[in-house]
CSV table of C-alpha atoms and ligand atoms in Angstrom, one decimal:
chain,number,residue,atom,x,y,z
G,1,UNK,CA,14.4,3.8,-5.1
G,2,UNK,CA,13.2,0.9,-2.8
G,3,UNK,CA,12.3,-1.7,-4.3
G,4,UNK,CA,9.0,-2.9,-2.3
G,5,UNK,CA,7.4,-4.1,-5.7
G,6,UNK,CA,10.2,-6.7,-5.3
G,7,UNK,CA,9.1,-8.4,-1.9
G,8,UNK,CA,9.0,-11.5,-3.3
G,9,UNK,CA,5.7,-13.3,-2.6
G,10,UNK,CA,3.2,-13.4,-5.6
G,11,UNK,CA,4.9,-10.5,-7.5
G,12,UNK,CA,5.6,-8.5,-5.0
G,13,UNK,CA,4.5,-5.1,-3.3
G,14,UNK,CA,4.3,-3.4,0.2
G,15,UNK,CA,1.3,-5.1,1.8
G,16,UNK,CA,3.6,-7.8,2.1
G,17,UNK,CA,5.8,-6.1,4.9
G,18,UNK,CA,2.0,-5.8,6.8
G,19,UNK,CA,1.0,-9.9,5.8
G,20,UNK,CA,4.4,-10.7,7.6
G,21,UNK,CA,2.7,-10.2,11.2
G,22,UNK,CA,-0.9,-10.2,9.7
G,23,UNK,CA,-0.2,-13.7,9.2
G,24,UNK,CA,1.7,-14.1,12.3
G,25,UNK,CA,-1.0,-13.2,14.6
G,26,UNK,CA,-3.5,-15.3,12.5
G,27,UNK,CA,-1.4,-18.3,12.9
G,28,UNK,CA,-1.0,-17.7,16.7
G,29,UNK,CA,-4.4,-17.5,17.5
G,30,UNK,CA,-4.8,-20.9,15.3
G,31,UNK,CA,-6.9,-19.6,12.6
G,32,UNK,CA,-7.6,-21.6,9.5
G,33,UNK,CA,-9.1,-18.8,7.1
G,34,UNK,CA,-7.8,-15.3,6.0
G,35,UNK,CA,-10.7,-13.0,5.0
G,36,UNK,CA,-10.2,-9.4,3.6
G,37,UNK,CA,-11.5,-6.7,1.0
G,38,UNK,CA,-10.6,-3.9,-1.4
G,39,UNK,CA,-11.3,-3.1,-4.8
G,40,UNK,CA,-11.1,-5.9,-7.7
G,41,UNK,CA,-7.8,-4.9,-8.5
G,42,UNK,CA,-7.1,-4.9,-5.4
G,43,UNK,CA,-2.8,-5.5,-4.7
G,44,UNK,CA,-3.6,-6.0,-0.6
G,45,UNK,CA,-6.2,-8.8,-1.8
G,46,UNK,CA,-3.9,-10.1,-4.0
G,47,UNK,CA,-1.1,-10.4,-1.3
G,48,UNK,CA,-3.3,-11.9,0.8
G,49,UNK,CA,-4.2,-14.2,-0.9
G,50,UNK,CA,-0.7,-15.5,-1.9
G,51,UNK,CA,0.4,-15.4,1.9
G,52,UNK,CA,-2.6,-17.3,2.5
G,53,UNK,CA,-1.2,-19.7,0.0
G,54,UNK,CA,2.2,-20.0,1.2
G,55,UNK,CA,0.7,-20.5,5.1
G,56,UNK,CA,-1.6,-23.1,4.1
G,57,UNK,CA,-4.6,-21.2,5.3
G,58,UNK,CA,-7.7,-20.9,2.9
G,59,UNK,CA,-8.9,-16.9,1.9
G,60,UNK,CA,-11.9,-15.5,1.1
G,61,UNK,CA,-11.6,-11.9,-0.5
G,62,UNK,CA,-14.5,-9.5,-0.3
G,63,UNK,CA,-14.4,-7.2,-3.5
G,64,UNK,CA,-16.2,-4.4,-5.1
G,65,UNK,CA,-17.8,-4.5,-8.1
G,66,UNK,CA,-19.1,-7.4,-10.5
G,67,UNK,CA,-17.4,-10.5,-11.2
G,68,UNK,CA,-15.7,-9.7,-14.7
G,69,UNK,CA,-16.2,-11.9,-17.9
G,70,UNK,CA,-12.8,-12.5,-18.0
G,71,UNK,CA,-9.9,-12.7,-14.9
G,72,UNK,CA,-7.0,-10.4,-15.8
G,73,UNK,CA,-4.4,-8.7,-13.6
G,74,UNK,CA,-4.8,-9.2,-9.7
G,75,UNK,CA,-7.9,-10.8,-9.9
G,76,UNK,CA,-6.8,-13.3,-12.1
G,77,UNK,CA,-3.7,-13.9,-9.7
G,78,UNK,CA,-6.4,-14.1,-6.6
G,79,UNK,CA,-8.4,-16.8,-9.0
G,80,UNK,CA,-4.6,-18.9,-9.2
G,81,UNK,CA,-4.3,-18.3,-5.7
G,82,UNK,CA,-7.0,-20.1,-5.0
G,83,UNK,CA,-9.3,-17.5,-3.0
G,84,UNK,CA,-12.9,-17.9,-2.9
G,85,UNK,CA,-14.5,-14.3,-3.9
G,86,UNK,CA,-17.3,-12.2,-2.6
G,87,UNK,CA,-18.7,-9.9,-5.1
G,88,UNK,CA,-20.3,-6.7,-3.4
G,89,UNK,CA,-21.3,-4.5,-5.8
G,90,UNK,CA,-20.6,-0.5,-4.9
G,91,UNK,CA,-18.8,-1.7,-2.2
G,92,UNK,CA,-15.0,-2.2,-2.4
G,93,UNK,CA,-13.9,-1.8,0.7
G,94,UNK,CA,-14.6,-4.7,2.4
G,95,UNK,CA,-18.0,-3.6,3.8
G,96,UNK,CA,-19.5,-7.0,4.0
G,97,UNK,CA,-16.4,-8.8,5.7
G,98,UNK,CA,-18.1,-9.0,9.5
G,99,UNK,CA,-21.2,-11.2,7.9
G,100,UNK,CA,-18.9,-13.1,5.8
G,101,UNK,CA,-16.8,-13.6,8.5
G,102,UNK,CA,-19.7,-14.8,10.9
G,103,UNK,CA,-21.4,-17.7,7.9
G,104,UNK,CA,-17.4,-18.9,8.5
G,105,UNK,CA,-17.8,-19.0,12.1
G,106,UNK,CA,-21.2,-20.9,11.6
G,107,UNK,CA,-19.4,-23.5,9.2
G,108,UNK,CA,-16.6,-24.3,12.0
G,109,UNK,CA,-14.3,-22.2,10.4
G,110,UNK,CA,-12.0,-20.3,12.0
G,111,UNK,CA,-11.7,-16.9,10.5
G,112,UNK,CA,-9.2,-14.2,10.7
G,113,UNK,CA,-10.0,-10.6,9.7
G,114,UNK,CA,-7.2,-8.5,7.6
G,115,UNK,CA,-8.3,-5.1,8.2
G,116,UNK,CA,-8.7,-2.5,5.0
G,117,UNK,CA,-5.4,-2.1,3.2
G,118,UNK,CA,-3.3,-4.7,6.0
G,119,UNK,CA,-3.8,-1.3,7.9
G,120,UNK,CA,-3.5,-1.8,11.7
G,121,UNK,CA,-1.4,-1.5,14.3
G,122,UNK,CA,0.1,-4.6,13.1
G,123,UNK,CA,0.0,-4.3,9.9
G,124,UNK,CA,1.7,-1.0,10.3
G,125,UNK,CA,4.8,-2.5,12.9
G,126,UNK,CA,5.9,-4.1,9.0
G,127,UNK,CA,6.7,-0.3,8.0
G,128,UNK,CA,8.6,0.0,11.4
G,129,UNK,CA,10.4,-2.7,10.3
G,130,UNK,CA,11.1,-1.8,7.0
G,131,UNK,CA,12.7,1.6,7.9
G,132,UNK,CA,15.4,-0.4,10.0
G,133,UNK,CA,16.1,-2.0,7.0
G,134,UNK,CA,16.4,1.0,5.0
G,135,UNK,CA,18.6,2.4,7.4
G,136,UNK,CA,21.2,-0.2,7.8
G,137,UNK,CA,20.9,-0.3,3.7
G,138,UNK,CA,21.7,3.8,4.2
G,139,UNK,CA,24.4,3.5,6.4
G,140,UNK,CA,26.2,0.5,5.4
G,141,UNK,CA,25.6,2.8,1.5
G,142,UNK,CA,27.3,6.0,2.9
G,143,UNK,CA,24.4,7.2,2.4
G,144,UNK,CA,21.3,9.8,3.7
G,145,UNK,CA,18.1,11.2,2.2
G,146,UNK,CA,16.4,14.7,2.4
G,147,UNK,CA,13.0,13.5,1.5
G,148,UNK,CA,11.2,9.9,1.1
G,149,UNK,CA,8.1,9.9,-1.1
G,150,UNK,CA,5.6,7.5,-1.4
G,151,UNK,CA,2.3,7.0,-2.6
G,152,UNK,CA,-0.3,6.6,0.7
G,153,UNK,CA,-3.9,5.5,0.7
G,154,UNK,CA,-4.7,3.4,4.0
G,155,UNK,CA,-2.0,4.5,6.0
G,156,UNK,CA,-1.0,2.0,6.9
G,157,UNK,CA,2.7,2.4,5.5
G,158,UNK,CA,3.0,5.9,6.5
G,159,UNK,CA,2.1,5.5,9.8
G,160,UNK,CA,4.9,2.8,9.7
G,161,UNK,CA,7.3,4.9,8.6
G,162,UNK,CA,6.2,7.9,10.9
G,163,UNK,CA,7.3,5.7,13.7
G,164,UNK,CA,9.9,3.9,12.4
G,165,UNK,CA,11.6,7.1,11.0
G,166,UNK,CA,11.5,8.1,14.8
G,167,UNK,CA,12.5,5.1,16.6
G,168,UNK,CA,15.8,4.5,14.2
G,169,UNK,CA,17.0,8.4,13.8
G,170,UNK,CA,16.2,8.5,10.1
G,171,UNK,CA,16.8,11.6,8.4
G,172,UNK,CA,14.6,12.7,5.7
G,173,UNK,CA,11.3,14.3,5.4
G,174,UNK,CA,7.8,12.1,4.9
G,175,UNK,CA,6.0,13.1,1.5
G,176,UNK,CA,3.3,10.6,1.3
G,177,UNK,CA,0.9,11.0,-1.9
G,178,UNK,CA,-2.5,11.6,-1.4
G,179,UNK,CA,-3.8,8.7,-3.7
G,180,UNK,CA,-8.0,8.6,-2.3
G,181,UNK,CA,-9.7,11.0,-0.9
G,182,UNK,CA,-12.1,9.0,0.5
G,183,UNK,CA,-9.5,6.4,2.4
G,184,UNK,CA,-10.0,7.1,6.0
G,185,UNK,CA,-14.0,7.5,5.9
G,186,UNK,CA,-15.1,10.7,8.5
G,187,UNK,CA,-11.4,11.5,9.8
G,188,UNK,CA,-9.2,13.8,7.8
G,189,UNK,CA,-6.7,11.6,6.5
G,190,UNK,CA,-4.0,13.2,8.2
G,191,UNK,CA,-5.5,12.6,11.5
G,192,UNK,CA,-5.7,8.7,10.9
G,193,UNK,CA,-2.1,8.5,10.2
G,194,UNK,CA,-1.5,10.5,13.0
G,195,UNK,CA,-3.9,8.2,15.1
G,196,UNK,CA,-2.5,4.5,13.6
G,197,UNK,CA,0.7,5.8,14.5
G,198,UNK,CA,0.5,6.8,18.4
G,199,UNK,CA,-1.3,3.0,18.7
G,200,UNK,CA,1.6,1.5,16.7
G,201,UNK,CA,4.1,2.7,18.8
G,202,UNK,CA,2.1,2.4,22.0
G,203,UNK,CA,1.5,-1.6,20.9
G,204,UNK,CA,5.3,-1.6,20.8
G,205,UNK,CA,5.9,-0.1,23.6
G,206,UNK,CA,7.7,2.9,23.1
G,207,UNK,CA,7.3,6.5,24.6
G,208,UNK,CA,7.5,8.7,21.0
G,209,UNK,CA,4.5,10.2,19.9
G,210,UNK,CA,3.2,12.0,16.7
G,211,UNK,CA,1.1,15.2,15.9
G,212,UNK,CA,-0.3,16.7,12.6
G,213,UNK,CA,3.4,17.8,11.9
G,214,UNK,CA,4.9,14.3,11.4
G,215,UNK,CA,2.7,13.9,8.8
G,216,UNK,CA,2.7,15.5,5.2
G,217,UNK,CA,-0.2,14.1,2.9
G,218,UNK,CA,-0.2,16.1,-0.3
G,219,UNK,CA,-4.0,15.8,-2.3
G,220,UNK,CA,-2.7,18.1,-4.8
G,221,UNK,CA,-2.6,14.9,-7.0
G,222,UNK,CA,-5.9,13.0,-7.0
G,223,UNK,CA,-6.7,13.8,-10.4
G,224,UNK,CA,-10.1,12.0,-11.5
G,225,UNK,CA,-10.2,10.2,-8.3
G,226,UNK,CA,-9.2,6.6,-7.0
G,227,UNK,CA,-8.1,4.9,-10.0
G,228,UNK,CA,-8.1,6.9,-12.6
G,229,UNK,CA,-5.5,7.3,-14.9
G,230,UNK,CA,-4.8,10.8,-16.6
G,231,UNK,CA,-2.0,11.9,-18.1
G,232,UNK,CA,0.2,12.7,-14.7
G,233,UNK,CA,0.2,8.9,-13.9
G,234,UNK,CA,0.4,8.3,-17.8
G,235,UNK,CA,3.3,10.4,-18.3
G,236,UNK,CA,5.0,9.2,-15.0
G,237,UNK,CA,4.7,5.7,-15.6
G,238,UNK,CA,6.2,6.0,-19.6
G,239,UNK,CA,9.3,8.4,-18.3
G,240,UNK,CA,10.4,5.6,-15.3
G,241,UNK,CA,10.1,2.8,-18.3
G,242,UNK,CA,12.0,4.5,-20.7
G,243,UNK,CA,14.9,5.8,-18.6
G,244,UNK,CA,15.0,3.2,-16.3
G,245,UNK,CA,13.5,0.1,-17.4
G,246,UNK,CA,11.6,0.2,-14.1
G,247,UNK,CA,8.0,-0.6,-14.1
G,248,UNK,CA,5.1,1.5,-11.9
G,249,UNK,CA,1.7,0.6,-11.5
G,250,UNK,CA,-1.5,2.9,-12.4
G,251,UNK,CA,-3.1,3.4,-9.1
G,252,UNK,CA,-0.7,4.1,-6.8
G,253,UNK,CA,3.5,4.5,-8.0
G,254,UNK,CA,2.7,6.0,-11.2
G,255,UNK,CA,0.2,8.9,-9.2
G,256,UNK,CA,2.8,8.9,-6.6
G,257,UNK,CA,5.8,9.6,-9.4
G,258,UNK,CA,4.0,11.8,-11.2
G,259,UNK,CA,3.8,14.4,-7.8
G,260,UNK,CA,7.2,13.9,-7.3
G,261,UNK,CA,7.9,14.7,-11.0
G,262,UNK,CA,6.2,17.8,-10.6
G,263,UNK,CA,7.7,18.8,-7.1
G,264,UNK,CA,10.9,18.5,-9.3
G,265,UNK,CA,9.7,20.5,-12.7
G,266,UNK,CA,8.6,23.1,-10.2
G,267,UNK,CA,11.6,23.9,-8.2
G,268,UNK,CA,10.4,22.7,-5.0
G,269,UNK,CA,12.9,19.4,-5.0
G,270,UNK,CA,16.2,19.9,-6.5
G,271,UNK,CA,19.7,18.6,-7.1
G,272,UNK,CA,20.0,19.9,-3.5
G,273,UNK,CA,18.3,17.1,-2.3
G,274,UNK,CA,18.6,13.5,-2.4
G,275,UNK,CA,15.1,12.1,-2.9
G,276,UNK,CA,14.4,8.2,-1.9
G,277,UNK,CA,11.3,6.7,-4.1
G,278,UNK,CA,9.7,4.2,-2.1
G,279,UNK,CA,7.7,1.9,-5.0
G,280,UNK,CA,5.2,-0.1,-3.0
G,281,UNK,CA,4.6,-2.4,-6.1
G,282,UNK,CA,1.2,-2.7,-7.8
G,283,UNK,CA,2.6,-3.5,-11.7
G,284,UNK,CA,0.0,-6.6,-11.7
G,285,UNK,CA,-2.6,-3.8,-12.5
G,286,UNK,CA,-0.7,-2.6,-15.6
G,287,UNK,CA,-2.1,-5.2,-17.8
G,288,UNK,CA,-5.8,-4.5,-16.7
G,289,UNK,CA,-5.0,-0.4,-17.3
G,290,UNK,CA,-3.6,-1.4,-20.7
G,291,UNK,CA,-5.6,1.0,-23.1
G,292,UNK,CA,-5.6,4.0,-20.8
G,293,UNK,CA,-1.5,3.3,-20.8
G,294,UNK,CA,-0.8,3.8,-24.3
G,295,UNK,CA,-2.2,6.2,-26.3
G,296,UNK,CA,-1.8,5.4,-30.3
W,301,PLP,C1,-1.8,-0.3,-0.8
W,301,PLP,C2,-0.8,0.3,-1.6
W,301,PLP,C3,-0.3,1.6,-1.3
W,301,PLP,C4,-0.7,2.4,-0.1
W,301,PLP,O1,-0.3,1.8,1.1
W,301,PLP,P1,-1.2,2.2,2.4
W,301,PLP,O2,-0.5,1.5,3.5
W,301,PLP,O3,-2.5,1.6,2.1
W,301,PLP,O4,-1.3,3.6,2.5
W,301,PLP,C5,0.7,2.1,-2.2
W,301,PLP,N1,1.0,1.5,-3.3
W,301,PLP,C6,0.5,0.3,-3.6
W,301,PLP,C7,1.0,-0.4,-4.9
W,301,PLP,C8,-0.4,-0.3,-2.8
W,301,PLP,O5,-1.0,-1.5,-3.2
C-alpha cells in the first residue's frame, strides 16, 4: 500500500502531491489568496486550505450545500484552517468560483484559482512525481507490481500516473476506481484522463502520448452514487481496520477497496499478482460518515 493518506500536511491525502506546484505557481505569479471548490466534505478543500496556511496566503473555499449546524470532519478542519466559506447550495463543484474570484479582484486582492479536484496539468505533474518516487521505493525494495489500484474521480491522479508510469518504465497495470459518474461533466471520463494527460506531458515537454488504452476506469462500483456508502465501502473499510489497523475513508479508499476486494473474491486478481493499493487519504470524513459506518 502507498501511503498517500500520510502526506503530512493537515492529515494528509493525495491532493497534496497536486498543492505542491498548485501553490508553486500561485506564489510565483505573487498571488495573495487561494480560492477553490468541491463538496462540504470536500478532502481537496481541505488541503487547500492547510497549504494555504502553511504559505501564508488567505483561502476562500466554494462549497456545496448549506452551512451545517455544527463543523465536523473536513469542514470543521477548513473552519481551523482559517478559510473563509462560500455556501452554494446544489452546487459543489465550485460553480461559482469565477464571480467569487472577480469580488477579490475588485477588493485588491490577488486571487489564484485551484481548479476542481487540484486537477490540471499542474496539479497532475504531482502524480508524475509521485510515481518516481514509487519507483525508486520499488527498486531500492526488490520489488515490482502487476497492477496499481486506486480510487479516481477528477483525474487528476490518474492522469499523473498515466504519464509518470511512462516516463519512468513502471510496470504494472492502471486500475483506477470509477468513484462519480458525473466527474468530467460532457466528456466520457476516460477521454478526460486521456486528454489531462497528453497536456501534462506536453507541459513537460516530453514526446509520449496516451490513447483510450492507457487508461482503465472501472464504474462497475458506483453504487448509490458520489458519496454514498453501502455495504461494498462498509465492508471494505471494517476488513482493512480489522486486519490491518489501517484506516480508509468513505468516499473514495473504502469504494476503491471494496472493487479491488471483489476483483480478488472473483478470480480476476490472484496470488499471481502483486497488487499495489494506492490510498489517496480522505479518513477526515470517517467521523462525519459515522452512523452509516457501523451498523448495531
Ligand atoms: C480527490 C480524491 C481522490 C481522487 O483523485 P482525483 O485526482 O480527483 O481523481 C481519491 N481519493 C481521495 C481521498 C480524494 O480526496
Amino acid at each position: 500500500m502507498k501511503r498517500d493518506d500520510q502526506t503530512g500536511l493537515g492529515l494528509g491525502g493525495n491532493k497534496t502531491r497536486k498543492l505542491e506546484f498548485l501553490v508553486g505557481e500561485a506564489l510565483t505569479q505573487g498571488c495573495d489568496t487561494l480560492i477553490t471548490g468541491g463538496a462540504a466534505q470536500s478532502n481537496h478543500c481541505r488541503q487547500t486550505a492547510a497549504a494555504a496556511a502553511a504559505c501564508g496566503l488567505a483561502c476562500h473555499l466554494v462549497l456545496g450545500g448549506e452551512a451545517p449546524a455544527t463543523a465536523e470532519g473536513n469542514f470543521l478542519l477548513d473552519r481551523l484552517f482559517g478559510a473563509v466559506i462560500h455556501w452554494t447550495g446544489e452546487l459543489r463543484k465550485g460553480e461559482r468560483i469565477p464571480e467569487i474570484a472577480e469580488s477579490l479582484r475588485s477588493a485588491g486582492r490577488k486571487p489564484y484559482v485551484v481548479p476542481y479536484g487540484g486537477s490540471n496539468t499542474t496539479g497532475a505533474t504531482g502524480f508524475v512525481e509521485a510515481v518516481r518516487e514509487l519507483a525508486d521505493q520499488l527498486s531500492q525494495l526488490g520489488e515490482s507490481v502487476t497492477h496499481i489500484v486506486f480510487a479516481s474521480s477528477s483525474g487528476g491522479t490518474q492522469a499523473g500516473l498515466t504519464v509518470g508510469k511512462s516516463l519512468f518504465g513502471l510496470s504494472g497495470e492502471l486500475l483506477g476506481i470509477g468513484i462519480d459518474k458525473g466527474a468530467s461533466g460532457d466528456v466520457p471520463f476516460a477521454e478526460h484522463v486521456v486528454r489531462l494527460a497528453n497536456a501534462t506531458a506536453e507541459r513537460l515537454g516530453v514526446r509520449n502520448r496516451f490513447s483510450a488504452s492507457d487508461v482503465t476506469i472501472r464504474n462497475e462500483y458506483l453504487g448509490g452514487g458520489y458519496g454514498v456508502v453501502g455495504e461494498l465501502e462498509r465492508r471494505a473499510i471494517q476488513m482493512v481496520a480489522q486486519t490491518e489497523g489501517i484506516l480508509l475513508d468513505p468516499v473514495y479508499t473504502g469504494r476503491a477497496m471494496g472493487g479491488l476486494i471483489d476483483m480478488i473474491e472473483r478470480g480476476e486478481l490472484s496470488r499471481t499478482h502483486s497488487v499495489l493499493f494506492w490510498h489517496t487519504g480522505g479518513t477526515p470524513a470517517l467521523f462525519p460518515y459515522a452512523r452509516d459506518l457501523i451498523r448495531s
